[in-house]
C-alpha positions as semicolon CSV with decimal commas, in nm:
position;residue;x (nm);y (nm);z (nm)
1;M;-23,352;-12,402;-2,622
2;L;-23,140;-12,583;-2,868
3;H;-23,329;-12,391;-3,136
4;A;-23,282;-12,074;-2,994
5;R;-22,904;-12,157;-2,952
6;T;-22,872;-12,269;-3,342
7;V;-23,047;-11,933;-3,452
8;A;-22,837;-11,726;-3,217
9;C;-22,525;-11,910;-3,393
10;A;-22,625;-11,873;-3,740
11;A;-22,683;-11,512;-3,669
12;A;-22,340;-11,471;-3,497
13;V;-22,194;-11,619;-3,809
14;A;-22,354;-11,433;-4,042
15;A;-22,293;-11,092;-3,859
16;A;-21,917;-11,209;-3,866
17;A;-21,930;-11,275;-4,233
18;G;-22,104;-10,966;-4,311
19;I;-22,422;-11,122;-4,413
20;A;-22,765;-10,984;-4,344
21;L;-23,023;-11,215;-4,250
22;L;-23,309;-10,982;-4,358
23;P;-23,520;-11,030;-4,656
24;A;-23,425;-10,811;-4,964
25;Q;-23,632;-10,507;-4,992
26;A;-23,986;-10,589;-5,122
27;Q;-24,191;-10,327;-5,319
28;A;-24,568;-10,290;-5,219
29;A;-24,766;-10,451;-5,488
30;G;-24,929;-10,207;-5,722
31;S;-24,653;-9,959;-5,752
32;V;-24,425;-9,795;-6,004
33;H;-24,068;-9,856;-5,863
34;I;-23,683;-9,886;-5,945
35;Y;-23,671;-10,280;-5,991
36;K;-23,283;-10,325;-6,101
37;I;-22,976;-10,117;-6,131
38;Y;-22,681;-10,244;-6,353
39;Y;-22,418;-10,019;-6,235
40;D;-22,100;-10,180;-6,347
41;S;-22,095;-10,262;-6,724
42;P;-21,947;-10,576;-6,847
43;G;-21,591;-10,568;-6,969
44;S;-21,350;-10,262;-6,926
45;D;-21,496;-9,945;-6,902
46;T;-21,389;-9,782;-7,244
47;R;-21,678;-9,541;-7,285
48;S;-21,793;-9,710;-7,637
49;N;-22,170;-9,703;-7,702
50;A;-22,165;-10,070;-7,625
51;S;-22,029;-10,017;-7,270
52;L;-22,225;-9,724;-7,190
53;N;-22,538;-9,908;-7,291
54;G;-22,433;-10,220;-7,066
55;E;-22,545;-9,981;-6,769
56;Y;-22,881;-9,920;-6,703
57;V;-23,185;-9,876;-6,453
58;Q;-23,508;-10,058;-6,497
59;I;-23,865;-9,914;-6,386
60;K;-24,123;-10,150;-6,315
61;N;-24,491;-10,092;-6,315
62;S;-24,663;-10,362;-6,096
63;T;-25,019;-10,198;-6,106
64;S;-25,294;-10,353;-6,292
65;R;-25,306;-10,040;-6,535
66;G;-25,068;-9,821;-6,750
67;V;-24,924;-9,541;-6,593
68;S;-24,809;-9,209;-6,775
69;L;-24,422;-9,144;-6,704
70;K;-24,442;-8,825;-6,876
71;G;-24,211;-8,577;-6,712
72;W;-24,082;-8,840;-6,446
73;T;-23,733;-8,850;-6,374
74;V;-23,473;-9,111;-6,280
75;S;-23,148;-8,967;-6,154
76;D;-22,816;-9,077;-5,962
77;A;-22,658;-8,907;-5,651
78;S;-22,479;-8,660;-5,855
79;N;-22,807;-8,521;-6,025
80;H;-22,738;-8,700;-6,378
81;R;-23,096;-8,699;-6,462
82;Y;-23,295;-8,853;-6,751
83;T;-23,663;-8,738;-6,802
84;F;-23,923;-8,945;-6,959
85;G;-24,115;-8,771;-7,258
86;T;-24,466;-8,873;-7,337
87;Y;-24,473;-9,221;-7,241
88;T;-24,710;-9,482;-7,072
89;L;-24,550;-9,775;-6,913
90;G;-24,805;-10,093;-6,949
91;A;-24,947;-10,276;-6,679
92;G;-24,705;-10,538;-6,536
93;K;-24,419;-10,390;-6,752
94;T;-24,071;-10,266;-6,713
95;V;-23,873;-9,997;-6,909
96;T;-23,503;-10,000;-6,922
97;V;-23,316;-9,669;-6,955
98;R;-22,987;-9,725;-7,091
99;T;-22,693;-9,462;-7,018
100;G;-22,560;-9,458;-7,397
101;S;-22,735;-9,374;-7,722
102;G;-22,993;-9,597;-7,943
103;S;-23,328;-9,597;-8,094
104;D;-23,581;-9,577;-7,838
105;T;-23,849;-9,849;-7,839
106;T;-24,146;-9,912;-7,632
107;Y;-23,953;-10,075;-7,341
108;T;-23,602;-9,950;-7,386
109;K;-23,514;-9,576;-7,381
110;Y;-23,155;-9,405;-7,430
111;Q;-23,017;-9,081;-7,227
112;D;-22,761;-9,036;-7,506
113;R;-22,490;-9,003;-7,296
114;R;-22,119;-9,018;-7,360
115;A;-22,003;-9,083;-7,021
116;Y;-22,109;-9,328;-6,736
117;V;-22,384;-9,239;-6,497
118;W;-22,395;-9,496;-6,238
119;N;-22,064;-9,544;-6,013
120;N;-21,919;-9,876;-5,991
121;V;-21,922;-9,896;-5,644
122;S;-22,184;-9,675;-5,457
123;D;-22,447;-9,469;-5,574
124;N;-22,843;-9,394;-5,552
125;A;-23,103;-9,401;-5,790
126;T;-23,415;-9,170;-5,729
127;L;-23,755;-9,192;-5,911
128;R;-23,969;-8,869;-5,907
129;K;-24,298;-8,791;-6,074
130;A;-24,315;-8,470;-6,297
131;S;-24,427;-8,269;-5,982
132;G;-24,081;-8,369;-5,798
133;T;-24,259;-8,613;-5,570
134;K;-24,006;-8,900;-5,494
135;V;-24,182;-9,208;-5,582
136;D;-23,889;-9,458;-5,510
137;S;-23,526;-9,473;-5,439
138;C;-23,243;-9,789;-5,447
139;S;-22,914;-9,709;-5,312
140;Y;-22,601;-10,003;-5,374
141;N;-22,264;-10,009;-5,188
142;S;-22,072;-10,292;-5,340
143;S;-21,813;-10,394;-5,569
144;R;-21,857;-10,722;-5,535
145;Y;-22,136;-10,734;-5,768
146;D;-22,244;-10,564;-6,116
147;Y;-22,641;-10,493;-6,038
148;K;-22,864;-10,455;-5,762
149;V;-23,223;-10,589;-5,780
150;C;-23,404;-10,322;-5,572
């Protein structure tokens, strides 16, 4: 009975503090999914290329084989969309899609935008296959943090 009361008390304190006692959203093994959104770039929002590139979304391939992302899109709630060209994300690898400009590499892609995509307080990222099929989504609603691990 003491254990049950202790758990109930901890749950009540956590609820009052606005803390969820649930585990973080877990992705199924062997998936391509949104891994992280860094939605509030460090420092002031000056629209400089460095600041724009401070916000990004990461896509992770947790499968045991490379996955072609050709034609796949990642978008926000306002439908700002990035479309992957011919690209294969290696097994166990992560690709970072930055908002600003730069030279694409194997694991960093650039949207070449001159304005921010990810809202600093709340937004939703959606990953879709070239066919339009939704693969994953990740939402955040917090000004207390600058990023969310999905």
